[in-house]
Short mmCIF file of C-alpha atoms in Angstrom, two decimals:
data_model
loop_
_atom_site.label_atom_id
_atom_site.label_comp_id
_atom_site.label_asym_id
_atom_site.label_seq_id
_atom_site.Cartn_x
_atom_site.Cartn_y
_atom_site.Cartn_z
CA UNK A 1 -44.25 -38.15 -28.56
CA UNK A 2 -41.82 -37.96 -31.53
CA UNK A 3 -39.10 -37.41 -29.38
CA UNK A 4 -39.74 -40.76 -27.50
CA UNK A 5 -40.00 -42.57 -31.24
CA UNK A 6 -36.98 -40.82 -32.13
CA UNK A 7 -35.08 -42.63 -28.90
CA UNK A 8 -36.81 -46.06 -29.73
CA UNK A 9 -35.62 -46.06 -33.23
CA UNK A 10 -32.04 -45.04 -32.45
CA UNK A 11 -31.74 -47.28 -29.88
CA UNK A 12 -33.25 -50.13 -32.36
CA UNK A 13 -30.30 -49.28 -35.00
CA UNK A 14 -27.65 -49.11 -32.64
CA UNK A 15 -28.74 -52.59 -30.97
CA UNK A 16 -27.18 -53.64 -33.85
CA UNK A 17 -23.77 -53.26 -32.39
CA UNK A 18 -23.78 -55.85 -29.96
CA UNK A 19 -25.62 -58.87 -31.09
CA UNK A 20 -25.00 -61.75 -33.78
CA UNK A 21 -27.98 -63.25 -35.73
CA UNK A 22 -29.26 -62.86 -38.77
CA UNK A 23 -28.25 -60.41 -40.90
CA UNK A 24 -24.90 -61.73 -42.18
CA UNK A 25 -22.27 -60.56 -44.33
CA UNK A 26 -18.04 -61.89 -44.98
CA UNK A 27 -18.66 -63.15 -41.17
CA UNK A 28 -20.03 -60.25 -39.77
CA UNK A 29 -23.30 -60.40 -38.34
CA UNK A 30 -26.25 -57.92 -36.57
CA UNK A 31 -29.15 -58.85 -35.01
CA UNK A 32 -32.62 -57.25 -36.49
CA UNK A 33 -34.68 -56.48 -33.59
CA UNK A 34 -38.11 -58.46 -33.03
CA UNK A 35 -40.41 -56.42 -34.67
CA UNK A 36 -37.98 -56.06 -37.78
CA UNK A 37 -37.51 -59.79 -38.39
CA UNK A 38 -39.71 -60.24 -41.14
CA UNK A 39 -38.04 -57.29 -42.91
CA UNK A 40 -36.38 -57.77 -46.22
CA UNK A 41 -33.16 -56.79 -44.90
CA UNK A 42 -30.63 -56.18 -47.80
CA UNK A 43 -26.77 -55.34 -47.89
CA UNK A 44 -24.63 -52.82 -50.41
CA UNK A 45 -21.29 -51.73 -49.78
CA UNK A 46 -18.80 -49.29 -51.29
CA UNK A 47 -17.54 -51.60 -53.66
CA UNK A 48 -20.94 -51.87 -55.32
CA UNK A 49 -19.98 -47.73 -56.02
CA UNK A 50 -16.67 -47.75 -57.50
CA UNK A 51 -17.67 -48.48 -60.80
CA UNK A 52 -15.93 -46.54 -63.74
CA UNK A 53 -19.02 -44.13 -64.21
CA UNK A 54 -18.86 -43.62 -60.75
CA UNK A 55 -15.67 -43.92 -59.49
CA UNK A 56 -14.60 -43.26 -56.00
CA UNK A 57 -12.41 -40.65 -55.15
CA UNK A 58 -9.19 -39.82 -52.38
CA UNK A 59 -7.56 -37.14 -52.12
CA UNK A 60 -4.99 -35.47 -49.57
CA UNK A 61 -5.97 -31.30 -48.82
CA UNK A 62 -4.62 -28.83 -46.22
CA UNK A 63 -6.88 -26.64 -44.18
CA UNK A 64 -6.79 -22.71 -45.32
CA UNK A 65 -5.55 -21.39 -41.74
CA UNK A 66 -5.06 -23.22 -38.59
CA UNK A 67 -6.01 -20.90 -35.71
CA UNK A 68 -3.21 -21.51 -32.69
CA UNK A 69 -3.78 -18.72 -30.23
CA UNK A 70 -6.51 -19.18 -26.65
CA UNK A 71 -5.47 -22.75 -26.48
CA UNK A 72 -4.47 -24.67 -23.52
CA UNK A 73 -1.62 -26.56 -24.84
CA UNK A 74 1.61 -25.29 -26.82
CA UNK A 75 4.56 -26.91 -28.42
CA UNK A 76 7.97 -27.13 -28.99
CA UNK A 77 10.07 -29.33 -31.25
CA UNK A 78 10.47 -31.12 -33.99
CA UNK A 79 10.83 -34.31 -36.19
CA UNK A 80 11.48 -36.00 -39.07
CA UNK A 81 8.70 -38.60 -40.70
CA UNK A 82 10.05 -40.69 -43.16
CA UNK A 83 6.89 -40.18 -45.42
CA UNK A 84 5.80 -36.84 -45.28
CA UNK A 85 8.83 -35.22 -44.05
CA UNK A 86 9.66 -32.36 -41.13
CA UNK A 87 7.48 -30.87 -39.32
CA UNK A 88 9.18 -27.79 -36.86
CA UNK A 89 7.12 -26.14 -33.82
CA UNK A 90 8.18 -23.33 -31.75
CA UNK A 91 5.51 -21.46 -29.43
CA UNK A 92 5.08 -18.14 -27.66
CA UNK A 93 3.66 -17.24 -24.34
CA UNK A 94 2.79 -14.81 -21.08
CA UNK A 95 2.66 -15.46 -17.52
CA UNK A 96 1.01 -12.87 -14.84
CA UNK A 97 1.37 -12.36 -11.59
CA UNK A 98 -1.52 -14.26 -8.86
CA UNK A 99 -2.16 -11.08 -7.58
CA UNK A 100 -1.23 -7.69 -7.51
CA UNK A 101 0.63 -6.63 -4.07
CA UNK A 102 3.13 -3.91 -2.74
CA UNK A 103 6.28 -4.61 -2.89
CA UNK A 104 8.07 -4.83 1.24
CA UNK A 105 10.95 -2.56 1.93
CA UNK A 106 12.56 -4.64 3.84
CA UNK A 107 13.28 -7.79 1.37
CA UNK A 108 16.46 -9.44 1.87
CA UNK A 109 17.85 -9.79 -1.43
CA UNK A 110 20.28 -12.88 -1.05
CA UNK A 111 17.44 -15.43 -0.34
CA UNK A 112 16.09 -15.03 -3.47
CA UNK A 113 15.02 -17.87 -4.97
CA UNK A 114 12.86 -18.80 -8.19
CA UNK A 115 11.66 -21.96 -10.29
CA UNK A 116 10.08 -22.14 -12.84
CA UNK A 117 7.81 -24.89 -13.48
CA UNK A 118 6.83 -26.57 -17.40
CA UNK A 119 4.60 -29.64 -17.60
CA UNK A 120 4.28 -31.69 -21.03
CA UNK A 121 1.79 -34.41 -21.12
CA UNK A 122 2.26 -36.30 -25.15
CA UNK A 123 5.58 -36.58 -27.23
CA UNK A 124 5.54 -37.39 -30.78
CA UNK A 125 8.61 -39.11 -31.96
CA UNK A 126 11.34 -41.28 -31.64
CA UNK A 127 12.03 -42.07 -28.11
CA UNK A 128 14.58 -39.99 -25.96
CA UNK A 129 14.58 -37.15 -24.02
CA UNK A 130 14.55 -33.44 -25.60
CA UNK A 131 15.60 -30.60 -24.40
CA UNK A 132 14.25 -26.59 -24.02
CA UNK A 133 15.31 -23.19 -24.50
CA UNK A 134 13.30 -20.27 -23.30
CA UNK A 135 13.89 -16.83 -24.90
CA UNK A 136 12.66 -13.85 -23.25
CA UNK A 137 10.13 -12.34 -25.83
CA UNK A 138 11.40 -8.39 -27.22
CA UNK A 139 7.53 -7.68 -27.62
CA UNK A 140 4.24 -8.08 -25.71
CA UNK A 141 2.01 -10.66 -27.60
CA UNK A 142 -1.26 -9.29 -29.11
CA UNK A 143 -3.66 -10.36 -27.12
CA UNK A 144 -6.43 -8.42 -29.51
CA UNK A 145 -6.66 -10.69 -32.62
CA UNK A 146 -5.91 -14.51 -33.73
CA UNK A 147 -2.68 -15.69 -34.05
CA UNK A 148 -2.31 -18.60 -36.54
CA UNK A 149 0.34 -21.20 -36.69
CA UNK A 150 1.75 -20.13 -40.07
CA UNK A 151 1.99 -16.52 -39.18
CA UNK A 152 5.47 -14.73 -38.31
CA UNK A 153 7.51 -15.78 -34.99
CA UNK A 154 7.48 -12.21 -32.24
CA UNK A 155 10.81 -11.11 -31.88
CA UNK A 156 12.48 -12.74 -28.75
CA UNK A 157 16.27 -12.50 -28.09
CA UNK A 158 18.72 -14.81 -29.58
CA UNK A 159 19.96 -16.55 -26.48
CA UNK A 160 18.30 -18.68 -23.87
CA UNK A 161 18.07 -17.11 -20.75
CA UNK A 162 16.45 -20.73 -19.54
CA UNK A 163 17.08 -24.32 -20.00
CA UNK A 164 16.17 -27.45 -19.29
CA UNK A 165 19.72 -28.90 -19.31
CA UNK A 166 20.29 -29.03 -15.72
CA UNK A 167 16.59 -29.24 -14.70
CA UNK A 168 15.05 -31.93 -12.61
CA UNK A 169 12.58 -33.88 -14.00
CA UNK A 170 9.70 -36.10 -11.99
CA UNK A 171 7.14 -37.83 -14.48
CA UNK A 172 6.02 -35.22 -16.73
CA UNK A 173 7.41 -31.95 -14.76
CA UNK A 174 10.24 -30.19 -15.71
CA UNK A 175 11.48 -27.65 -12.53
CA UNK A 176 14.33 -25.37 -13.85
CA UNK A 177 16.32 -23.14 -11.62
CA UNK A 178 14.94 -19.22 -12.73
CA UNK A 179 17.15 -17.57 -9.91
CA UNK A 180 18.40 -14.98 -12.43
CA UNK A 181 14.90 -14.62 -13.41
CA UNK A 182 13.53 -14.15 -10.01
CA UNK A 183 15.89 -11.59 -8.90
CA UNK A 184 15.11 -9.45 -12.06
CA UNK A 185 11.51 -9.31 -11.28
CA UNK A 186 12.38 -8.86 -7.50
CA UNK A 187 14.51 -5.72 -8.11
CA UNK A 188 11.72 -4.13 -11.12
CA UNK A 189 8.63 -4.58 -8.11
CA UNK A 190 11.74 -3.12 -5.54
CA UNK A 191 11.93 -0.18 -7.91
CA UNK A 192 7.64 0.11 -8.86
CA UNK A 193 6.61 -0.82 -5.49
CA UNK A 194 3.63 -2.20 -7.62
CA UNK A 195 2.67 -3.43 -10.86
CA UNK A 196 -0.37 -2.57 -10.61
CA UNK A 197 -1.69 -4.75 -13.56
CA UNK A 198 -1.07 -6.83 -16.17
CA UNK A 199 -0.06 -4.24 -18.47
CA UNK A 200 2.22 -2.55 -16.57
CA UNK A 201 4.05 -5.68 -15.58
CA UNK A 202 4.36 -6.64 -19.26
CA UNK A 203 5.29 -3.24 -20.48
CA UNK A 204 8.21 -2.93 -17.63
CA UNK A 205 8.92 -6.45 -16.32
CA UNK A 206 8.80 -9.25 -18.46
CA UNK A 207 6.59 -9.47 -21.63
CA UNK A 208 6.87 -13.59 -21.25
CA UNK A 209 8.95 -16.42 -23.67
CA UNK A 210 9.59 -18.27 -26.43
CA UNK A 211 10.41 -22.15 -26.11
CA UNK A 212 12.42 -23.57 -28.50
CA UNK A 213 13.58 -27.33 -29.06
CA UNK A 214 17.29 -27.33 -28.48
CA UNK A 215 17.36 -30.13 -31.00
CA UNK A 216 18.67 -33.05 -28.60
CA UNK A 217 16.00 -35.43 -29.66
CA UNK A 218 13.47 -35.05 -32.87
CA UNK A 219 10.21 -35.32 -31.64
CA UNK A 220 7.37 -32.73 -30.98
CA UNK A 221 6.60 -32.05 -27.28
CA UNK A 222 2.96 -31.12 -26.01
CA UNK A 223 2.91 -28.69 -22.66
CA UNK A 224 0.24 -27.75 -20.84
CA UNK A 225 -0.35 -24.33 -20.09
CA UNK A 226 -3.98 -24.26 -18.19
CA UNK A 227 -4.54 -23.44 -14.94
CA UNK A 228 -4.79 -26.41 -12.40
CA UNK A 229 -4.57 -26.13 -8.99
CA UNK A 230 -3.92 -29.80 -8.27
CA UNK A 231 -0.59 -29.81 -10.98
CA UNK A 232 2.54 -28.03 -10.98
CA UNK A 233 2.51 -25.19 -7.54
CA UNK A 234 3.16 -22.72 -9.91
CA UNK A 235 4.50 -21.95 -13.01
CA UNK A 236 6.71 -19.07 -12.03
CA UNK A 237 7.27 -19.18 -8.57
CA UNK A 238 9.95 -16.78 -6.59
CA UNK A 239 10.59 -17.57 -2.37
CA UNK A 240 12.08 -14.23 -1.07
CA UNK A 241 12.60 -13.20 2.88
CA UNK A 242 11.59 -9.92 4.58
CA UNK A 243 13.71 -8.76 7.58
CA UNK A 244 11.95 -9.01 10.56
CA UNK A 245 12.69 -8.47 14.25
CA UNK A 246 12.47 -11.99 15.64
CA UNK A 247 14.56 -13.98 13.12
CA UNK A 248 17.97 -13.25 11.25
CA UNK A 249 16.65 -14.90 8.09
CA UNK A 250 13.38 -13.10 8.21
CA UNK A 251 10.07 -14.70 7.06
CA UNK A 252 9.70 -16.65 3.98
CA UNK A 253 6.68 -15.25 1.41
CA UNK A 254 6.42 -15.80 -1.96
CA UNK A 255 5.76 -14.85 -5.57
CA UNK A 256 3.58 -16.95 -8.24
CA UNK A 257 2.93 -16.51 -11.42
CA UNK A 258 0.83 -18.93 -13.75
CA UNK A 259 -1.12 -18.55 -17.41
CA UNK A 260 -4.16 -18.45 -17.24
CA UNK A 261 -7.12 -17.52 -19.00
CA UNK A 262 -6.37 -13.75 -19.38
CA UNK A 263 -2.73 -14.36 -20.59
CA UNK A 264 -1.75 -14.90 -24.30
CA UNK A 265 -0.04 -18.09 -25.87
CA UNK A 266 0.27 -19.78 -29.06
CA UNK A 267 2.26 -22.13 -31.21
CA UNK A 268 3.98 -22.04 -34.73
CA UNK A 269 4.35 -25.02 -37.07
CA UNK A 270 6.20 -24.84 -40.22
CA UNK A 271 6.03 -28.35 -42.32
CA UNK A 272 8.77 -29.40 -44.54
CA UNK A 273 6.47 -31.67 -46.25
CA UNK A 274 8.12 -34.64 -48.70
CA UNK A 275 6.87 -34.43 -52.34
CA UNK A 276 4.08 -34.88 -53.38
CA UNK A 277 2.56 -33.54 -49.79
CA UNK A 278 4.86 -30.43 -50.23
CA UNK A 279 3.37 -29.41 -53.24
CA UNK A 280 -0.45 -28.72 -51.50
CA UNK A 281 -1.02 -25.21 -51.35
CA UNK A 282 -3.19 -24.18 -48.41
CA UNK A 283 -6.66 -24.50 -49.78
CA UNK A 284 -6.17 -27.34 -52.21
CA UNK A 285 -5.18 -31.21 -52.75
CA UNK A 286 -3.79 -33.74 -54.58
CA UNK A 287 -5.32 -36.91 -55.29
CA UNK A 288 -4.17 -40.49 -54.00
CA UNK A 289 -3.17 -41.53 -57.89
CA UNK A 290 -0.12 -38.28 -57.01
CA UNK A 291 1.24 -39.92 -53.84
CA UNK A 292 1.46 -43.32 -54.67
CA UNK A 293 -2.11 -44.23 -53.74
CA UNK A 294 -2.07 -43.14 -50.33
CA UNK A 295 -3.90 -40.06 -48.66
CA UNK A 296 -2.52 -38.28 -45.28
CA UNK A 297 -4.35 -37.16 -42.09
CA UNK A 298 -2.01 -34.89 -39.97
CA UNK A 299 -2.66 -32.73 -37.15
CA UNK A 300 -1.19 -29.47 -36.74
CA UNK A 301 0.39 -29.51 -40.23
CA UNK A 302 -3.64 -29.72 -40.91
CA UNK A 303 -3.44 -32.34 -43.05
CA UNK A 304 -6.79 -34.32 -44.14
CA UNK A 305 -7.82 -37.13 -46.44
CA UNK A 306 -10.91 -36.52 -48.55
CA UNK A 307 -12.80 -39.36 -50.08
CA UNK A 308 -15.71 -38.90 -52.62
CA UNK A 309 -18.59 -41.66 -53.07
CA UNK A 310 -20.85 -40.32 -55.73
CA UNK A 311 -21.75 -43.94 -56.48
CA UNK A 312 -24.07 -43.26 -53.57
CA UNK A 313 -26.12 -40.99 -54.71
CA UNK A 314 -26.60 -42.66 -57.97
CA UNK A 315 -27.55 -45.80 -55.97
CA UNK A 316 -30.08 -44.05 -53.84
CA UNK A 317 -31.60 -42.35 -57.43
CA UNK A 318 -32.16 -46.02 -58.52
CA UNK A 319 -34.54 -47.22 -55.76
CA UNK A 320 -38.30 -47.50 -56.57
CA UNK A 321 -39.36 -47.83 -52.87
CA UNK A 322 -38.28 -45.82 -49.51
CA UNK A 323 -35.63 -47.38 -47.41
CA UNK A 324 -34.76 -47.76 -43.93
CA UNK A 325 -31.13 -47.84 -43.19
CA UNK A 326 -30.72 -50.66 -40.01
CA UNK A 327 -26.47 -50.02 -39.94
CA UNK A 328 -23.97 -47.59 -41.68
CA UNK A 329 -21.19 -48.38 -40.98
CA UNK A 330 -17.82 -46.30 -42.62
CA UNK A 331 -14.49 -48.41 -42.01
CA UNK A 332 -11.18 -46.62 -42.52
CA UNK A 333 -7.93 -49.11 -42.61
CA UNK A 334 -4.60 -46.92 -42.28
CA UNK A 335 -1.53 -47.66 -42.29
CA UNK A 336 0.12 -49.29 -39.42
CA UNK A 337 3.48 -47.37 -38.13
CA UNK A 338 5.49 -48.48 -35.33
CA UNK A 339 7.21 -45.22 -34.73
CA UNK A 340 4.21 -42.74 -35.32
CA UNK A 341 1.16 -43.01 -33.33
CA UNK A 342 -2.62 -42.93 -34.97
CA UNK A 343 -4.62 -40.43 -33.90
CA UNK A 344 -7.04 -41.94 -30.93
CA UNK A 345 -10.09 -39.96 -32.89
CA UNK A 346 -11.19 -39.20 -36.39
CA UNK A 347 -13.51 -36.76 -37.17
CA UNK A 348 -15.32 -37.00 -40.26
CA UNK A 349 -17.23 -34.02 -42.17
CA UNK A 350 -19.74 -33.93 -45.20
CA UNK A 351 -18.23 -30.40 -46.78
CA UNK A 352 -16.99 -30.64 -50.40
CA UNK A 353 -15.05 -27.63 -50.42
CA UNK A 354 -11.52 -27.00 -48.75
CA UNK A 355 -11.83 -25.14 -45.87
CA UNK A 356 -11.43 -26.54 -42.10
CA UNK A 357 -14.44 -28.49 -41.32
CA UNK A 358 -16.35 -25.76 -39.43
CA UNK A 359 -17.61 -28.52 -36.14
CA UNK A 360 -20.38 -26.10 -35.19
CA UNK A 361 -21.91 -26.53 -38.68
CA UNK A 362 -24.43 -29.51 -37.55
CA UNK A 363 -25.40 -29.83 -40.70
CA UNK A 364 -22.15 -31.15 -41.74
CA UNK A 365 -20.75 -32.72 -39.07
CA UNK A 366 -21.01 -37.11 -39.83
CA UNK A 367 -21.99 -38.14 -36.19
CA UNK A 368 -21.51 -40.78 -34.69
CA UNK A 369 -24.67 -42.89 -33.21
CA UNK A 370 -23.34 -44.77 -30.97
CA UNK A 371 -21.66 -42.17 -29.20
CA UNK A 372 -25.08 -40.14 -29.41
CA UNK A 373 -26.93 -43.28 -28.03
CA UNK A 374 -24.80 -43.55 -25.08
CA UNK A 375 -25.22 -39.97 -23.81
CA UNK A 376 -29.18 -40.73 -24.25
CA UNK A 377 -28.63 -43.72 -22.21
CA UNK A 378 -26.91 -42.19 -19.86
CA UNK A 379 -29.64 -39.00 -19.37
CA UNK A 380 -33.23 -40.14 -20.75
CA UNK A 381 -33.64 -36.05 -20.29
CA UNK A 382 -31.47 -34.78 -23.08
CA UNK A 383 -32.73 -34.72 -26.29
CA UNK A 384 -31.16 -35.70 -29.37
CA UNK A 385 -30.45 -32.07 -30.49
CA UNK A 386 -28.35 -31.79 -26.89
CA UNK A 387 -26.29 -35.33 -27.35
CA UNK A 388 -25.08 -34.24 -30.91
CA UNK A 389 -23.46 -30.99 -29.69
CA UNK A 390 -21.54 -33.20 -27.44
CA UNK A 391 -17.56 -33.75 -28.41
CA UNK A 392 -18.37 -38.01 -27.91
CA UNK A 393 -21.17 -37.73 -30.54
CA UNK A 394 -18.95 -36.38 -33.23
CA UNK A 395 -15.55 -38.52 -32.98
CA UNK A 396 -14.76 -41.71 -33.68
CA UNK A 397 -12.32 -43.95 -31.79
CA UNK A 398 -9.12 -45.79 -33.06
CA UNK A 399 -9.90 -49.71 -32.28
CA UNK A 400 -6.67 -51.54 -31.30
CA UNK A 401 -8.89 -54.76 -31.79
CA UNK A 402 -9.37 -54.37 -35.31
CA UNK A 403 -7.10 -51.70 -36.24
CA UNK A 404 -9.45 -49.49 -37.69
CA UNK A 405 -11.88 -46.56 -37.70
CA UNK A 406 -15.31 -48.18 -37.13
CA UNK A 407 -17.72 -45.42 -37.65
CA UNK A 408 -21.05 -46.11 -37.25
CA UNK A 409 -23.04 -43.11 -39.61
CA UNK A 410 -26.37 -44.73 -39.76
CA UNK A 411 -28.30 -41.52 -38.98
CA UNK A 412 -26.05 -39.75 -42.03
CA UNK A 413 -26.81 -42.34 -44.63
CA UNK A 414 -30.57 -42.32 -43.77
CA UNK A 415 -30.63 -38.54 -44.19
CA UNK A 416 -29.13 -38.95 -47.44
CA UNK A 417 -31.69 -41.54 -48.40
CA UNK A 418 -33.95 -39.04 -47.32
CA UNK A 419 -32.78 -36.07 -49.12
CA UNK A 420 -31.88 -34.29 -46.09
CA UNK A 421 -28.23 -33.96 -47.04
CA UNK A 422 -27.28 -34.19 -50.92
CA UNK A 423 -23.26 -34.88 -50.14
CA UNK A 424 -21.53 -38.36 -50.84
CA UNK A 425 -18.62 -36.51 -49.59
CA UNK A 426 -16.20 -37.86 -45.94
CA UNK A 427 -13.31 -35.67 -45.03
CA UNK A 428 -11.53 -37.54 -42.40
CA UNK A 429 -9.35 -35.64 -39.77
CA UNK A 430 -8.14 -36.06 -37.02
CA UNK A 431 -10.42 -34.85 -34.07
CA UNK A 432 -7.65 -33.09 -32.02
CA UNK A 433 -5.63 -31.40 -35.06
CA UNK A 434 -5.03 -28.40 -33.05
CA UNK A 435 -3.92 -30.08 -30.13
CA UNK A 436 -2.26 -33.03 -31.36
CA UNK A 437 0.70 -34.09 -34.09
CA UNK A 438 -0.25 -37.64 -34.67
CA UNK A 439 -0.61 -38.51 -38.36
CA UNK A 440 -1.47 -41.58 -40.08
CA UNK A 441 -1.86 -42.70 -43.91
CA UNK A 442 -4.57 -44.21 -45.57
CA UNK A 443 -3.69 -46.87 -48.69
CA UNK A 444 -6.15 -46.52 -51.60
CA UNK A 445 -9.27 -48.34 -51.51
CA UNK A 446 -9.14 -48.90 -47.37
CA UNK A 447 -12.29 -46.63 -46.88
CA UNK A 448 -15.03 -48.65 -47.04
CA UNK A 449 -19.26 -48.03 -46.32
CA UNK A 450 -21.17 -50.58 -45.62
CA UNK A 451 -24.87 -50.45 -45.33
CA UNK A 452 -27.47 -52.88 -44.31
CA UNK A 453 -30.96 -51.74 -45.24
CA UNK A 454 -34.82 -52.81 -46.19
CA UNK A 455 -37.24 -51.12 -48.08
CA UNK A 456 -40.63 -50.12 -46.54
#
């Protein structure tokens, strides 16, 4: 039974969102629902906070370690932002045979042929085309442990033995001609007869590459490395002939080689951050009042904005009766950039340390209602518990309409009223900041909380 209250009432707070009536404020207005209409229903904002006892607070920090290894994406690149400076990216990575087969005796070298397939799906940066080297790698990556982005490059030779300089290109697929690549491998399974496994065709085939910008356009390319059937036929794939008795050319078979969940990958980013953003050390920040009242939100570089509200809890000390929280509502204004994409999602954390915002800490995770009201919609089976673990409960979208973060928190602001949670702290980053580059600034004073309330 307190399960089916607890799906009334959110659904009663996030009805909010999509009515007018009578509960007004600078031309905004929600709707109370019928049984609330003779409430007393009040409004506060952050505004009310920022008062020189209690002051609010920004501040730019950078995580402690960014974690780059298991992913599905990598990236190569680099460019130059006019506020917070370079950022380079270089990444490492395996490919393994589809399966493990004897080599014929009777291939016929000269139809050799091999391609090798990259697809990228985001660029970040001025517009253009870049283009890649790949390196073959001196070392076979360590598949045992982490690799982080700010760790040491594996050795790889100095020259390219790929590029993309004479590859075709259709949408986002880049097909380069790996003939000299092919044969090698050819003549090593000639010579083995098998590889056996993966080990044995890293150890004495090819241990896998580096790709490298070559610096023809700064921006920061994305590629996707996961497995998909229905993309690219195959990352590495060779077409020999064996000599048979009916044909002269002898029958076509091939080779294919993809990454995949067993092979290793990862990406390094070194920022050349602008002052005052170069001065962060890993761990630490610098407040807005140091960068010329802005804060930064960057991923990869692991950049995050910080904002501290301890008005809040001094307001909540001050009421006499308990109150309901109808809307929360935290707006975040950045800085529009023609040449530098928002990220599409903010997350937004509670923690007042730091560290990267650990996402399966529930307990500090700000989540997002309406997102966990639509995946109750959607499945009156899942409980509340279930929709918060979900990735749509915990970001919040980038509205084109208004040009902001709109992020409803109503649940995170009533446990705080409630003494659930005891932080008046929002660290804002963005929701794909190992995957993605986007970056955005936020002027001083554009976070705002807005709360619409009534005492019961």
């Amino acid at each position: 039974m307190k399960h089916f209250q607890g799906i009334i009432w959110l659904a009663l707070i996030v009805s909010a969102l999509f009515f007018g009536g009578c509960i007004k404020n600078t031309g905004e207005s929600f709707e109370a629902p019928p049984d609330l209409a003779i409430a007393n229903t009040q409004y506060i904002d952050s505004d009310s906070f920022s008062t020189a006892e209690f002051p609010i607070t920004a501040e730019t920090y950078k995580f402690d370690s960014l974690a780059t290894s298991n992913r599905e994406y990598v990236f190569a690149g680099s460019y130059d932002d006019i506020i917070l400076g370079k950022l380079n990216t270089e990444s490492y990575f395996q490919f393994l045979p589809e399966s493990y087969g004897t080599c014929p005796d009777t291939i016929l070298d000269q139809y050799t042929k091999a391609t090798l397939t990259l697809q990228y799906d985001k660029v970040y940066g001025p517009t253009g085309t870049d283009q890649y080297g790949l390196y073959p790698l001196t070392q076979i990556l360590d598949g045992d442990r982490t690799h982080f982005g700010s760790e040491a490059a594996p050795s790889y030779s100095d020259t390219p033995l790929l590029t993309s300089l004479n590859a075709s290109r259709t949408d986002n697929i880049i097909r380069i001609d790996a003939n000299e690549l092919g044969n090698f491998i050819i003549q090593k399974w000639k010579k083995m007869k098998t590889f056996r496994n993966d080990r044995t065709f890293l150890d004495s085939c090819f241990k896998g590459f580096a790709i490298k910008s070559l610096n023809a356009n700064p921006q920061v390319t994305r590629f996707d490395l996961q497995y998909n059937t229905d993309a690219a036929p195959a990352f590495l794939q060779i077409s020999y002939r064996v000599k048979t008795s009916s044909s002269s050319l002898g029958e076509l078979r091939t080779l294919k080689f993809r990454t995949n969940t067993s092979t290793v990958q990862y990406y390094r980013f070194s920022p050349d951050y602008k002052e005052p953003w170069k001065s962060i050390v890993p761990g630490s920040g610098i407040s807005s009042d140091q960068a010329s009242g802005f804060t930064a939100i960057q991923g990869l570089g692991g950049l995050a904005s910080v904002v501290k509200m301890p008005g809040l809890l001094n307001w909540k000390q001050k009421q006499t009766r308990k109150i309901k929280v109808f809307k929360a509502e935290l707006i975040v204004t950045p800085k529009l950039s023609v040449d530098y994409p928002l990220p599409d999602y903010l997350r937004i954390s509670c923690r007042n340390d730091y560290h990267i915002p650990n996402e399966d800490d529930f307990a500090t995770v700000v989540y997002n209602d309406e997102g966990i009201l639509t995946l109750i919609q959607s499945n009156f089976s899942m409980t509340k518990a279930t929709a918060k673990s979900q990735t749509s409960a915990q970001v919040f979208q980038y509205s084109t309409a208004n040009d902001n973060y709109r992020c409803n928190i109503t649940s995170h602001i009533q446990d705080i009223l409630d003494g659930a949670r005891t932080s008046a702290t929002f660290v804002l980053y963005s929701a794909q900041w190992g995957t993605t580059v986007n970056r955005l600034q936020i002027p001083k004073g554009n976070v705002k909380l807005k709360i619409y309330y009534y005492p019961i």
